[in-house]
Coordinates of C-alpha atoms and ligand atoms in Angstrom, one line a residue:
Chain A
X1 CA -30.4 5.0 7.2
X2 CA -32.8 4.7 4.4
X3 CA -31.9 8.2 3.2
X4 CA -28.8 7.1 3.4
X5 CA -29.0 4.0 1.8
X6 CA -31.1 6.1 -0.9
X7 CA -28.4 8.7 -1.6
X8 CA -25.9 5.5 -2.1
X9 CA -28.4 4.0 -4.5
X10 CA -28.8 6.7 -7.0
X11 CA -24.9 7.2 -6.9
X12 CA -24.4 3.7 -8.2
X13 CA -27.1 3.6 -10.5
X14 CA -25.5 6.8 -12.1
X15 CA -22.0 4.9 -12.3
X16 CA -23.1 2.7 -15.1
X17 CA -21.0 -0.4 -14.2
X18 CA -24.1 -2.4 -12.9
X19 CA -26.4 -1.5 -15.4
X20 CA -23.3 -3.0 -17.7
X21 CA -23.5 -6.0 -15.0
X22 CA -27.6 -6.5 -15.8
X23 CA -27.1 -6.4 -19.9
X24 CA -24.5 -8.8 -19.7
X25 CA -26.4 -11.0 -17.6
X26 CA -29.5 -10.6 -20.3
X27 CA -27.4 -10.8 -22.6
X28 CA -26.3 -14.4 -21.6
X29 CA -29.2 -15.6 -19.8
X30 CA -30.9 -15.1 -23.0
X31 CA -28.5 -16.3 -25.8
X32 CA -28.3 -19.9 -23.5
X33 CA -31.9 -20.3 -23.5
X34 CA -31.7 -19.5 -27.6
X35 CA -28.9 -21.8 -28.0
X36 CA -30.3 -24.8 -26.2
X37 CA -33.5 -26.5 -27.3
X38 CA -33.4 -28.3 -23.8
X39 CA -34.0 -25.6 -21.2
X40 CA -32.8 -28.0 -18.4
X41 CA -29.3 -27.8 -20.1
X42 CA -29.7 -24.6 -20.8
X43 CA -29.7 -23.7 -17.2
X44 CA -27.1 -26.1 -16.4
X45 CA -24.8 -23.5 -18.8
X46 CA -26.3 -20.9 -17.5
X47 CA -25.2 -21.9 -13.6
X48 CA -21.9 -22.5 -14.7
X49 CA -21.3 -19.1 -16.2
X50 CA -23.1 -17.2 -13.2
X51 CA -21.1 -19.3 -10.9
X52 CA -18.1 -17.7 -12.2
X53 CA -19.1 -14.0 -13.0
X54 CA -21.4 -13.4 -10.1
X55 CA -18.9 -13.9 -7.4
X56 CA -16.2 -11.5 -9.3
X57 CA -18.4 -9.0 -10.1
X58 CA -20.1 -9.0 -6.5
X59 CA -16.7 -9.0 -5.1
X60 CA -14.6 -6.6 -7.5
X61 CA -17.8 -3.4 -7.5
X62 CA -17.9 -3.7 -4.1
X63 CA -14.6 -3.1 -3.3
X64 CA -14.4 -0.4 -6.1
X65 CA -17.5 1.3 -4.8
X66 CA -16.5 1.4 -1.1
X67 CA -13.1 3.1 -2.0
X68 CA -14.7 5.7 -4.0
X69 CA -17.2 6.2 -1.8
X70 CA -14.6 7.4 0.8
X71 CA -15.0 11.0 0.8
X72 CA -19.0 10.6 0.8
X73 CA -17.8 7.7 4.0
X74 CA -15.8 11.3 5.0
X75 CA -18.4 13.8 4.8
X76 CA -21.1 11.7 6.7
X77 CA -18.5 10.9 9.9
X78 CA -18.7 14.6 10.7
X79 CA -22.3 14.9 10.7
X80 CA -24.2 13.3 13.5
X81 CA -24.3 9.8 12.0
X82 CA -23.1 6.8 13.4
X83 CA -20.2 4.8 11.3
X84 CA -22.5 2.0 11.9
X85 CA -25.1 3.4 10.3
X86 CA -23.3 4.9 7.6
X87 CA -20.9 1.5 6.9
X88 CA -24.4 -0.6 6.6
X89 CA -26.2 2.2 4.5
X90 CA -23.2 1.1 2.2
X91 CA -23.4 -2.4 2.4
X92 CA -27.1 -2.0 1.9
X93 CA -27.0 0.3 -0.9
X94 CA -24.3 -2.1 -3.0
X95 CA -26.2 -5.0 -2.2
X96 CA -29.6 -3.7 -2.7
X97 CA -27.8 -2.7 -6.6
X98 CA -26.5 -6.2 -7.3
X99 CA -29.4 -8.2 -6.0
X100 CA -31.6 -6.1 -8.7
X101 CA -29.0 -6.6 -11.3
X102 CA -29.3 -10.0 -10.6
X103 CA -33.4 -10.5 -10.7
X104 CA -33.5 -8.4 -13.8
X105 CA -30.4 -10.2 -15.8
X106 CA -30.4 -13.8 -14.6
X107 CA -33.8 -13.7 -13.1
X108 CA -36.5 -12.3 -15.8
X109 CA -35.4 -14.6 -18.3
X110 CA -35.0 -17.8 -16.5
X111 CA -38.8 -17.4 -15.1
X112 CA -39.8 -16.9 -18.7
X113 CA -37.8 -20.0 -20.3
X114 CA -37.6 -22.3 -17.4
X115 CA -40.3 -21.3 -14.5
X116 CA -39.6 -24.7 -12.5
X117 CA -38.5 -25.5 -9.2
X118 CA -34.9 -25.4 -10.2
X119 CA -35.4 -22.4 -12.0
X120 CA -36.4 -20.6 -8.9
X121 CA -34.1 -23.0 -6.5
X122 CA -31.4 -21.0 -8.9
X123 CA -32.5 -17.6 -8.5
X124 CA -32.4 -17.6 -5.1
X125 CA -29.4 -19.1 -4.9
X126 CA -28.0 -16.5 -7.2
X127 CA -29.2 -13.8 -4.5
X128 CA -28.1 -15.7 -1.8
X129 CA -24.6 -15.6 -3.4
X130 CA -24.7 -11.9 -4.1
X131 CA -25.2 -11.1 -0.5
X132 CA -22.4 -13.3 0.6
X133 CA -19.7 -12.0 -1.5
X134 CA -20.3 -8.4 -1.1
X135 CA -20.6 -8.9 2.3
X136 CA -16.8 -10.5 1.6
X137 CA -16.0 -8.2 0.3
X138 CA -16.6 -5.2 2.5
X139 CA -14.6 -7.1 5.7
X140 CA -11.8 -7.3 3.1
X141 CA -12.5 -3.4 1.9
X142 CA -12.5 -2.1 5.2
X143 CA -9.4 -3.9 6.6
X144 CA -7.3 -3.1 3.3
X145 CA -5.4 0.1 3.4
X146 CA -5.8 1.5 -0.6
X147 CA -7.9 0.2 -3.8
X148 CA -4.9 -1.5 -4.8
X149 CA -4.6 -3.9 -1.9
X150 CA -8.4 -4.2 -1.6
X151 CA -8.6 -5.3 -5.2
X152 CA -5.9 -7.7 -5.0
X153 CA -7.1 -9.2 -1.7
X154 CA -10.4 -9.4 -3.0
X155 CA -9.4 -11.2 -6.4
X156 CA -7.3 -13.8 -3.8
X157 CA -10.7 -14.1 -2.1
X158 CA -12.3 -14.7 -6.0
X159 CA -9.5 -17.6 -6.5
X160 CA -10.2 -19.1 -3.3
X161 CA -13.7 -20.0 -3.6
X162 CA -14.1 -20.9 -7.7
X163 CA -10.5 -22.7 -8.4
X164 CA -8.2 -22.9 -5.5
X165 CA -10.9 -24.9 -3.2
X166 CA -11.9 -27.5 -5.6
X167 CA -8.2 -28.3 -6.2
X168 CA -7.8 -29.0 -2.2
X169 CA -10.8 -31.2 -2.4
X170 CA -9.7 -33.3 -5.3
X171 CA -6.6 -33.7 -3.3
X172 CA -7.9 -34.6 -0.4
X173 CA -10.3 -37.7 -2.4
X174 CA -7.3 -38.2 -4.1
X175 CA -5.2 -38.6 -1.0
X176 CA -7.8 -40.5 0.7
X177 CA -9.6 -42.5 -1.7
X178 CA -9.1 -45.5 0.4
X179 CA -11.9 -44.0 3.3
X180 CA -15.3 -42.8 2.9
X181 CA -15.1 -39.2 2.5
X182 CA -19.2 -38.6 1.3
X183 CA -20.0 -37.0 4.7
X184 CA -16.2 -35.0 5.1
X185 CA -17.2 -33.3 1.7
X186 CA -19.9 -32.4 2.3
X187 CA -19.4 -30.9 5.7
X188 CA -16.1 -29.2 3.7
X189 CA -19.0 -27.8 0.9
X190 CA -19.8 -25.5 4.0
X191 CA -16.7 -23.9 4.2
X192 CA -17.3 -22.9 0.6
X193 CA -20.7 -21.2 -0.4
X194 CA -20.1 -21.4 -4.1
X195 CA -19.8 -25.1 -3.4
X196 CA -22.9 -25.3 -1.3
X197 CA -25.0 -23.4 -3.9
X198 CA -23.8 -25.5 -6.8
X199 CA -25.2 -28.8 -5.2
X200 CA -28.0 -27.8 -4.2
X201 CA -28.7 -26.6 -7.5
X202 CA -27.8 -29.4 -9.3
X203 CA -29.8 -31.8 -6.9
X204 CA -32.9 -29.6 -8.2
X205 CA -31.8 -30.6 -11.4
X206 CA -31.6 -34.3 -10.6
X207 CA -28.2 -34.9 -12.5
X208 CA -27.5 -36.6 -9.1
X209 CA -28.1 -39.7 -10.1
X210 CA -24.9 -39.2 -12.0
X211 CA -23.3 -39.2 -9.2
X212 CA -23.7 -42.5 -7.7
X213 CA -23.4 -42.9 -3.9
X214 CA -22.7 -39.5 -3.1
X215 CA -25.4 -38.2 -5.0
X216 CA -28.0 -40.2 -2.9
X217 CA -26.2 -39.3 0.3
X218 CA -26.5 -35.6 -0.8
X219 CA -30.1 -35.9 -1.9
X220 CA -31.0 -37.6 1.2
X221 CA -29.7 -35.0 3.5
X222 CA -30.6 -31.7 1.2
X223 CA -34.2 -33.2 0.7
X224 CA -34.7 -33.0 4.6
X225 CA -35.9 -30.5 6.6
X226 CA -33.3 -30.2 9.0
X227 CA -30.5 -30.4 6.0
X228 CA -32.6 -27.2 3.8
X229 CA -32.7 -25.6 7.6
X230 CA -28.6 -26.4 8.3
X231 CA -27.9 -24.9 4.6
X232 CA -30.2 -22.1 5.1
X233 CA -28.4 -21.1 8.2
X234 CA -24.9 -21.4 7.1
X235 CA -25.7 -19.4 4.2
X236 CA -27.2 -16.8 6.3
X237 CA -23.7 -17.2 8.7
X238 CA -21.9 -16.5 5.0
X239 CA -23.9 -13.1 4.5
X240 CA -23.7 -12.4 8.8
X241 CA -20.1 -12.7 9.9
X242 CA -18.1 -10.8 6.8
X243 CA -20.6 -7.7 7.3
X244 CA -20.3 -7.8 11.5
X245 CA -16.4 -7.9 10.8
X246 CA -16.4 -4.9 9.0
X247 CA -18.8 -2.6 10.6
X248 CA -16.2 -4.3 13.5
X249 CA -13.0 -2.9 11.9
X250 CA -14.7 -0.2 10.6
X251 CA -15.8 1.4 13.9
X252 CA -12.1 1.1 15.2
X253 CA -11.0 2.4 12.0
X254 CA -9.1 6.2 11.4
X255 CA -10.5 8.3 8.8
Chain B
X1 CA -17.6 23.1 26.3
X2 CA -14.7 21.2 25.0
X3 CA -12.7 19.2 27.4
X4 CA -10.0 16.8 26.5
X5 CA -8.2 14.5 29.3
X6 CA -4.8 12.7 28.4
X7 CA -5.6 12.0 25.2
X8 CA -2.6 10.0 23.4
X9 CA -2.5 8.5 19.6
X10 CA 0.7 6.8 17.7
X11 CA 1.0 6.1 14.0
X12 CA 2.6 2.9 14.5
X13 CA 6.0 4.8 16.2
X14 CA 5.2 8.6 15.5
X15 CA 3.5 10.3 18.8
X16 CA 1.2 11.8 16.7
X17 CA -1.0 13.7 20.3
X18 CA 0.7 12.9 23.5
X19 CA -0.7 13.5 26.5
X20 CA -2.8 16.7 25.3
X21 CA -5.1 18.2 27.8
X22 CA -7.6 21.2 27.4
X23 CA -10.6 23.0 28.0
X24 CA -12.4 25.4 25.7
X25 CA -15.3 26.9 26.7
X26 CA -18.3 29.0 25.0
X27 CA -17.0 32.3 23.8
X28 CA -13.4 31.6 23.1
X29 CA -11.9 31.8 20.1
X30 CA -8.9 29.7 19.9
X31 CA -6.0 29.4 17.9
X32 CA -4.4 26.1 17.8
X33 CA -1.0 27.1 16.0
X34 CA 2.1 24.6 15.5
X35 CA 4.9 23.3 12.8
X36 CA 3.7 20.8 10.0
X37 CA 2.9 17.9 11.6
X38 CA 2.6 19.1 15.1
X39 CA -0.7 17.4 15.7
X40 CA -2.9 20.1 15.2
X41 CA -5.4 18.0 12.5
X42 CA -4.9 14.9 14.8
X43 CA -6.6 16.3 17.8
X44 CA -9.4 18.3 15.8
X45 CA -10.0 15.0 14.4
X46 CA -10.0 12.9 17.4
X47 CA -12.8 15.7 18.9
X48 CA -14.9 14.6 15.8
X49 CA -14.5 11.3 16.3
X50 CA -12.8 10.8 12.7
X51 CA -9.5 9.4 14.3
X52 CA -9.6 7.2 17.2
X53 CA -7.2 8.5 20.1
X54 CA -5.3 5.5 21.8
X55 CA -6.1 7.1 25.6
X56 CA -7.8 9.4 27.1
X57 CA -11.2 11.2 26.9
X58 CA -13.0 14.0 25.2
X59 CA -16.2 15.4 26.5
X60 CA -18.5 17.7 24.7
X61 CA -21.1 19.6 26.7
X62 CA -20.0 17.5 29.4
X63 CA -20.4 14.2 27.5
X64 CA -18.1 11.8 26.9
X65 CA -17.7 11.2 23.3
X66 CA -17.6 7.5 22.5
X67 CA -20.2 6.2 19.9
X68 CA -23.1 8.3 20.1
X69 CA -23.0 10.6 17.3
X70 CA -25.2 12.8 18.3
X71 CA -22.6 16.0 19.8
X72 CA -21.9 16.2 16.8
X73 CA -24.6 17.9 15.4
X74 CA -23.6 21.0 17.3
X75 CA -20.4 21.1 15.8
X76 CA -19.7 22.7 12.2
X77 CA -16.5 21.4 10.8
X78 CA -14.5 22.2 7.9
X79 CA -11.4 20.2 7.0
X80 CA -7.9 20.9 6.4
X81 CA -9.0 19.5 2.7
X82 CA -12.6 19.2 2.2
X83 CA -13.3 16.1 -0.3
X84 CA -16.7 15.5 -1.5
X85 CA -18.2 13.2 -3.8
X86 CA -16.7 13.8 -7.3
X87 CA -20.0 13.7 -9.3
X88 CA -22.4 15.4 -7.0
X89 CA -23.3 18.9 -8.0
X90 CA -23.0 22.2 -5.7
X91 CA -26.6 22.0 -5.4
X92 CA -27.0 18.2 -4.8
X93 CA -24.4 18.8 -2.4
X94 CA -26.3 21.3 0.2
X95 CA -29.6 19.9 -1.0
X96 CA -28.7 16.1 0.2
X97 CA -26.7 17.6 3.6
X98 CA -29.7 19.5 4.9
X99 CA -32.0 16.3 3.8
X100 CA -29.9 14.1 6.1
X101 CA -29.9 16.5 9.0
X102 CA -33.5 17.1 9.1
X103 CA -32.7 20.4 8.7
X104 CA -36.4 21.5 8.9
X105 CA -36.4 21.8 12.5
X106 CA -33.2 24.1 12.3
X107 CA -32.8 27.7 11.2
X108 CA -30.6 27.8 8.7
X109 CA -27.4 30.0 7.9
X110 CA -26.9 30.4 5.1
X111 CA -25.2 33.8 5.2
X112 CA -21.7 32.6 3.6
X113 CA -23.8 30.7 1.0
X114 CA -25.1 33.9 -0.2
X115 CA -21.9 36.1 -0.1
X116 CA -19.6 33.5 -2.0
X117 CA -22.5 33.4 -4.5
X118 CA -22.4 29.6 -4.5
X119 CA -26.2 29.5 -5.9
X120 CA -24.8 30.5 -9.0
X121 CA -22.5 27.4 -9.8
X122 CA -25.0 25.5 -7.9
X123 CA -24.9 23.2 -11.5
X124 CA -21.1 22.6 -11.0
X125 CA -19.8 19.4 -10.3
X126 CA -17.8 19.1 -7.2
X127 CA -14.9 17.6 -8.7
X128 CA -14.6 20.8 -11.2
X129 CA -14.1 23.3 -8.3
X130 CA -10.9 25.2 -7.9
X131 CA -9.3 24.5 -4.4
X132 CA -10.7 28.0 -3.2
X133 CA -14.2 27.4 -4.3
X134 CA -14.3 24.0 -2.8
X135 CA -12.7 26.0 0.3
X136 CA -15.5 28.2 -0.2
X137 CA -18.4 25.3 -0.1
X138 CA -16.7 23.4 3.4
X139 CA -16.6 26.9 4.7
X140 CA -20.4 27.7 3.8
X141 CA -21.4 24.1 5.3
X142 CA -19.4 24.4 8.2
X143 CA -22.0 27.6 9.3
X144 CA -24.5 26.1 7.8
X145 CA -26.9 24.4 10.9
X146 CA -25.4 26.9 13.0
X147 CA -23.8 24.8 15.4
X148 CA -22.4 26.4 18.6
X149 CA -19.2 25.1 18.3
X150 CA -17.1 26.0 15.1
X151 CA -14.1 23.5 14.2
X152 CA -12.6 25.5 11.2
X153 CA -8.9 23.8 9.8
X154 CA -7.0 26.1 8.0
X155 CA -10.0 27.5 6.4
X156 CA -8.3 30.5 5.0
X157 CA -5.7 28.5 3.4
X158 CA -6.6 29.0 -0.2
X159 CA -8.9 32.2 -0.2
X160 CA -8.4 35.0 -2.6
X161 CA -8.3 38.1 0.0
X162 CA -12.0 39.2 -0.4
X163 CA -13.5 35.8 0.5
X164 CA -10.7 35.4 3.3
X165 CA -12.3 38.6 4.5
X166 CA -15.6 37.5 4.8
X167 CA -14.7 35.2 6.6
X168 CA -13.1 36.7 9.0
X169 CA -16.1 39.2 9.5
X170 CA -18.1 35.5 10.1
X171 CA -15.8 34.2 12.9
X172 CA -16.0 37.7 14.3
X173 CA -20.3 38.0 14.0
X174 CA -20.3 34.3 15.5
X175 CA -17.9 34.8 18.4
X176 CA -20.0 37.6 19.4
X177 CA -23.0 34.7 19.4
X178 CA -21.0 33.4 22.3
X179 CA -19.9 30.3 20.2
X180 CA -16.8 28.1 20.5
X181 CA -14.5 28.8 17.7
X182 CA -11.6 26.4 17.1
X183 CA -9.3 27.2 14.8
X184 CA -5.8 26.6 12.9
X185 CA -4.3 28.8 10.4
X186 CA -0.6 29.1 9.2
X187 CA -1.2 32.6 8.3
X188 CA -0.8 34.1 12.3
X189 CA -1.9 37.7 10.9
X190 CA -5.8 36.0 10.2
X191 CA -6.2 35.0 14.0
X192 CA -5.2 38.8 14.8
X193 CA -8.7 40.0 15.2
X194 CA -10.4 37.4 16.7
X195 CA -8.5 35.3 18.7
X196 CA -8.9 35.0 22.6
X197 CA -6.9 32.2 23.5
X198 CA -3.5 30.5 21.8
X199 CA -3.2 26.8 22.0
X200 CA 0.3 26.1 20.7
X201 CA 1.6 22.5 19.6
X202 CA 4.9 20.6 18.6
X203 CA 5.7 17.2 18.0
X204 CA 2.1 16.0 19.3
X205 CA 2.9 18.1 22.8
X206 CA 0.3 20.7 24.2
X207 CA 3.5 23.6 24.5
X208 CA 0.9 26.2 26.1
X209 CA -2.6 27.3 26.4
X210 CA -2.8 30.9 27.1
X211 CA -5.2 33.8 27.0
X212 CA -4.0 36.3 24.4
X213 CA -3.5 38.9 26.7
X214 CA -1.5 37.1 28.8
X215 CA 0.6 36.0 25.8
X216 CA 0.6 39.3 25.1
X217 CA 1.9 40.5 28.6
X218 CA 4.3 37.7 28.6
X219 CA 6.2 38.5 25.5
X220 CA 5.8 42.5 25.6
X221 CA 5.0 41.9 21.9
X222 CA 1.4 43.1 20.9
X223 CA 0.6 41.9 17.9
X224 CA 0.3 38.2 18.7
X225 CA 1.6 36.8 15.1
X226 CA 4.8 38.3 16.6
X227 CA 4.6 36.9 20.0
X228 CA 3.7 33.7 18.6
X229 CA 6.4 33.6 15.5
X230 CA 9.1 34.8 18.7
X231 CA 8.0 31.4 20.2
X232 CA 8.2 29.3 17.6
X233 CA 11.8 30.6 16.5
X234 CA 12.7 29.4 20.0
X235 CA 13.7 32.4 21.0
X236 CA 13.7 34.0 25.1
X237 CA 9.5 34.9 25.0
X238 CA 10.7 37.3 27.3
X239 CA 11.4 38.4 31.0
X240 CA 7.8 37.3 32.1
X241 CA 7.4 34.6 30.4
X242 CA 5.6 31.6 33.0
X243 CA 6.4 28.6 31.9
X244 CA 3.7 26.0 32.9
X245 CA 1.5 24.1 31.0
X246 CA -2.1 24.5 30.9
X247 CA -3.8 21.4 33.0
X248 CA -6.3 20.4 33.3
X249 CA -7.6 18.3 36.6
X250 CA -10.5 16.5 37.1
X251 CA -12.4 19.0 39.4
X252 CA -12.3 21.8 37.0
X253 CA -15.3 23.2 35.9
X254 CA -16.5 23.5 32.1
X255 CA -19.1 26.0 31.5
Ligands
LIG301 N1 -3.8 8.6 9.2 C1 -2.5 8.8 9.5 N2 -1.6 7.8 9.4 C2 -0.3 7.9 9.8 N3 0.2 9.1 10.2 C3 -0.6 10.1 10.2 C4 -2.0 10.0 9.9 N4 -2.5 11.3 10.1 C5 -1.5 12.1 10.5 N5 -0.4 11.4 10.6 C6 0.9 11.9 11.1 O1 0.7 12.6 12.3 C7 1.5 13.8 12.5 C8 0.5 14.9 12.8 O2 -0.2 15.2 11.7 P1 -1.3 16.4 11.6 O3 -2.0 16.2 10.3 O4 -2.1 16.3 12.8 O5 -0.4 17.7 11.6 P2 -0.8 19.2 11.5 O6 -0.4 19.8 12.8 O7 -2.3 19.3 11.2 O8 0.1 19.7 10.3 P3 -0.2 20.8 9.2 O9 0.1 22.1 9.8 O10 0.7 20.4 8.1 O11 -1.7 20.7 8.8 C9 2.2 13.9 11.1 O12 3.5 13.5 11.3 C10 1.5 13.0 10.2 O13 2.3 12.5 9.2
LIG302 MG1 -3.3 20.0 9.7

């Protein structure tokens, strides 16, 4: 597998786009930290932008990889390999890419402009993310039948999370702003890891107390142990499922 | 060596492989022959475990095949069309195939390697080649672990008349290694030489699985191109012609 994995590595690495992926990040990481004297707000811009690119790029390369990588996917199903083996060398090989991208881009300079809590409560975020949405992305890969479909499922998936989720939400307060709905969003913020990561980051940040009631309610249950554990967990449930329903279809699948 | 029960697969209506049942054993040669889109790519594919056949079973030195990859490593394959990974080199190619195969352990043959003077364009990049040379590289990795049984698709299809030639010669110098030697060609004069048995398809249906002799008997013809291309015209095969499908039943033996 780690041969595997290896082979998939050096492949990517050669492709160029996530070396394009790491400047970029740099590149912003950096010119926010320039920009702003206030290296809290600095982040806070920072968060915002990777909260938008991260889960596009994760998404997009990793459907764009796993289609190219079809004759290699080919070549290793008639050797002696098992297609799980060879679907998670994939996974492990894309993600293994984008998590370094991330460390390097996002990571590097926030440790050297901001090395707080929230600065590393971000990062790991950030990684957390990455995992989730390639991991997305590969269920949605392996069930789609060409690189057309898969990129246009995938860039539904990408709509889902960052716009169309917080317009159901502000519906939903909207609709019932009559009850208390503190604890219903934030049990809904579970069905949306985007959502998840960007409270608990900005609880870090302690620009909750802008937000009143809620904000307290949040803090209270993200500052205890069993809260960190139940967010832990569900994020780990993000990364888990997507990949065990695609080595799933992937098995059953005709090559 | 090869044994295939009942095995059935649809493309959503299309009977793709119904009902086929076989047995091929060490020291055959045979020739699967059949119209476009008679199954014959199906089945080889279903024995590799690149398709997934609806019913039915396949056995490979007496093990059913169904998630362990492991028969597979003594089967050399080469595809109908061989696709690699555009940007890997020649080299990189053979270099990264023996790597995942452990190929220490193995003795290597690398007999075709040598006589289609692949070393020399080891520097090419796969997605350069001309159809033949690519031909040429799915032929020389097909021999390559020495496997005992040889699944060969069309692999003439595409070769200038030297290289066809050779081989030839190689199917012949392996059969006499008492190997398995599957194989489908178009071009009925290739199998002349070699073949021992005649596995003939339509429309997904196993139509007969003769010795060649007995074909040869059968149809008074002896070339077997022409007993074969008398068959698939439709015409009379002839006065003794026995018209019962090969079957296979559960007590029969495979050597
Ligand atoms: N992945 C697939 N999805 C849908 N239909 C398929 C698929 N693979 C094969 N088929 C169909 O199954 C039938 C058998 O195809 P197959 O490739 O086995 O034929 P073949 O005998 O190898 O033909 P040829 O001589 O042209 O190589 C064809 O009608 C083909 O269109
Ligand atoms: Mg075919």
């Amino acid at each position: 597998m780690l041969k595997l994995t290896r082979y998939i590595l050096y492949d990517i690495v050669r492709s160029k786009i996530v070396i394009a992926y790491t400047l970029f990040l740099l590149t912003v990481s950096f010119s926010m930290f320039r920009m702003e004297e206030n290296s809290g707000k600095a982040l806070l811009s920072l968060l915002n932008i990777i909260l938008i690119v991260l889960p596009l790029i994760s998404l997009v390369f990793s459907t764009i990889h796993y289609y190219n990588s079809y004759e290699f996917i080919e070549l290793m199903l008639s050797q002696p390999m098992s297609r799980t083996r060879i679907i998670i060398a994939e996974y492990a090989g894309v993600t293994v890419s984008l998590l370094a991208a991330f460390l390097i881009g996002a990571g590097i300079p926030v440790l050297i402009f901001s090395p707080t809590d929230t600065g590393i409560t971000m990062i790991l975020t950030g990684l957390a993310l990455t995992m989730i949405f390639t991991s997305l992305a590969f269920a949605v890969s392996v069930k789609a039948r060409d690189k057309a479909r898969g990129i246009g499922s995938v860039l539904l998936v990408w709509f889902y999370f960052a716009l169309i989720y917080d317009g159901l939400i502000l519906l939903i307060l909207f609709g019932f702003s009559d009850y208390p709905l503190e604890k219903v969003t934030l049990a809904l913020s579970f069905l949306n890891p985007l959502d998840l990561g960007r409270i608990f980051i900005m609880l870090k940040m302690d620009v909750s107390a802008l937000m009143g009631y809620t904000g307290a309610l949040y803090k209270d249950f993200f500052g205890s142990t069993a809260g960190m554990a139940l967010v832990t967990s569900v994020m780990l449930l993000w990364i888990i499922i997507p990949v065990w329903v695609a080595v799933r279809y992937f098995k059953k699948k005709d090559l | 060596m090869i044994r295939i029960e009942h095995i059935s697969k649809r493309f959503k209506k299309l009977r793709a492989l119904d009902d086929i049942n076989a047995i091929f054993n060490s020291g055959q040669v045979v020739s699967l022959i059949g119209p476009n889109g008679s199954g014959k790519t199906t089945l080889i594919k279903s024995i590799l475990g690149m398709i997934k056949a609806d019913s039915g079973k396949i056995f490979v030195n007496n093990i059913q095949i169904n998630g362990d990859p492991s028969y597979r490593s003594n089967i050399g394959y080469m595809p109908q069309i061989g696709r690699y990974p555009d940007n890997m080199k020649i080299g990189q190619l053979f270099t990264m195939m023996k790597d995942i195969r452990n190929a220490k352990d193995r003795v290597l043959d690398e007999e075709l390697l040598k006589k289609y003077e692949l070393e020399k364009i080891f520097e090419k990049p796969m997605r350069t080649l001309s159809g033949g040379t690519r031909q040429k590289v799915s032929a020389a990795l097909a021999f390559l672990f020495n496997p005992d049984i040889l699944i060969l698709d069309e692999p003439t299809a595409g070769l200038d008349p030297l290289s066809s030639e050779i081989l030839k010669e190689k199917i012949i110098a392996e059969k006499k290694k008492n190997k398995l030697i599957l194989i489908t060609s178009h071009i009925l004069s290739d199998l002349e030489e070699f073949t021992t048995h005649v596995m003939y398809m339509q429309e997904g249906k196993l139509i007969f699985l003769k010795e060649a002799e007995t074909l040869q008997e059968e149809t008074g013809e002896i070339k077997i191109s022409k007993a074969i291309a008398r068959i698939m015209k439709g015409e009379q095969p002839g006065n003794n012609w026995i018209d019962k499908v090969f079957h296979v039943s559960a007590g029969d033996k495979i050597i």
